[in-house]
């Protein structure tokens, strides 16, 4: 697909003079530090709008901003920009201007890659990169918000690579206590520290011949980053408490929900390690950037939940799903669809509830009534709407968390990843329902 190179310039407002190229990759504009174009305007939302290439031109899409996005003087949710356009957000005015040069944007013919699903141009462009990367041993850095499928992308690259017969070992750098992360990454020698009662191999040794996936690499402590860099450069590691280097042979894939380039500028991540990790870099698009895929994703998740996906959802439900901001992205959508499959017939807002974190546990007779209600699909019409909704939430939470805890074999870090909740929320909910 051919797209015209373009640029976005701030022509009025606190950040006047900033310019960014708009080419094959999506560009996100807002006040958050991880945006591609960061604005200091207080009236601009954290992630205000994005621009990404489509066959019809560059698509400008508002990302659920507070004060709206105005293109050519009209407030818009999504519009194609075919020529020079003035964009206003908050107190800032920008100009979008196509340039003379064109860029060839490769697109995959696939609508899925591994467990990743997507027929949009944004996802097909990602698939095209991942397909080519899988054929090499190049280090891959995957950026993107939580829930966009970074782990699925890493696993898909492994499954399509020459190393697919080897192990795929995932390490969540954000879930390991700071004092143990070196041992967890490189392994340790017996007696290296209190509790080290036997030799232990780290993932770089364990996955020899396979792939190591370092999730949330941005959480890696600064003092450990040089050791990882040396290991990657030399292809040798030293276990904690050991001086003898050990060779290893793995393909490394890293992922982060941070903008590592900005972390480097802020001094929170080493530049040399960043360059070593980002030989190939991709950014997984948010669900807000590919809303057109929501119906197909819903049908897929419904089928996974055992419900007939050919049965049409009530229009009010699909409308709510299409307009929800999805801060948890595809993972949040999957959780909403699982609620829908378990408890059909509820109001749309029930399925989009923020995981019920603000709920309270019924006690005494109310708790017994809620447990009895878990054995029937009848709607409790003798209760008020909020009481009935709360009972359904409690029922869903207990059943969902119990099943997920079993699937994750009691691992809270894995439970947090699978559910899209923070570890603190997992502990709180498990305690509330007596599952901890």
Steps between C-alpha positions, in 0.01 A plus 500: 500500500632844408462784749615859465756622747353782707580719796318641799604844627388693807422850370332651807504427872760435773699258281506707184775392260498128575498287184469123459515284188191290425593201286432129530460476877205632702562829680337567836463859622430596862647613831624158619876450486468187285318680216685553174422873512489620862312824568510707819155655441296435818181466293646208300421147619771246580445315170291746301496379140691278261584501130565178313519405132206342319434431134269805487759730661612577851229429755465756779329339799412661832607272787220587740639844586330724754481815286469346155693510173407751229604450137430783257284669765275199565511275802575146388532150636670364187569654160733434205741782419553518126674835491629788715285525814493717812453300820401668827524341846475699822692823453724344235468524123688266266527465124509166320678527163561219247843512334600405146678172580317167527579207727436134425328347801519118490183319607453135587226300331425336833214587733677326786855419607526237769234588757488864384189595303460803276374592156563875528785661311669582830512133600587373152796740499611353835459146365715587200785604731461203735498254208834629376651527849406139577736381225799659671665496841486879533413640841145636505355774720120511524346817642136562577244556771402227741259253341596561136647151453874550537541156658294338222716673239819372665368144518380515137846608382652205688244254355579616144879500547770239448514475882141382535610156623688667786354643819319832523576639847325817618636720780286779647760755607235702683383211718836396650612655834796731447732289717437184300492622143869432423463143626172457310661622179846341514453215749710442810754268659415298807585703810515832311254650748267397778245257363708397198506134600577369151637612165240667279503573129357831381277538192793581269645155574167322531380613156825411323413460133165671550362845582503714814227760535580781744164662571488852649871550432455865601470381862851352499712679767766732362782322681410169333472639148879501430519132600223411258669702227834323556328162492323582172818631340723211609234227496637397838356536851617457856270352758475688828785379725698355210798634305501251212324631188242275339411526129138516394314501169158667506298742293398799715167680476421785739178690565397808691197721551735798529656712228860388551642780285349750745618289794853533359463878474379512861799294619285207612629255237847452354540618146742223401260229618211671322690496170593134556137403562339706224669342197142455381225694676123479462219674685180304555199720417243567769145373463390864474704523179326201343142512622379353173636164621286488815208299346733227372690487828174476694386208281836327552492539880136389515591183311789440744250533786276232350226733374376488142666806337236505223240620752488877462550712807238758595578828317539682833777261605695530175459880502640513853794278402577712193504826698678386817852654534663159579791612720583128545483439123434150363553336839227719648270420206556127552411536868183692409397230252558228762263691730253516214523126437461414870225750581295591189208740522660763724510871424790606272677690779530178703736345248710817486528535876859571603553144628276564800794625709277734694257226600433388852448145613156401622503351848276276708165418340579716199815296433306175518237641264770602256654152512159345436450737208821362348317173437228655285480730200182672619504876523445622862203728426423532872809717542577854391708538184818580693450214748433255218799624305721472809387143559579410138842667526583307815387176338708568189808602699502185713452266202738689273781541753473140617529372143782737408694426820483131417610565141796706625589231758480749785762735347382854583729669247359278225147560632555877475627465143214272393223710655632848420491593871781632714653258749360714783149467355545124467600465865210723609239312298629157597489600867150646461366175361695270729715364218837626620 
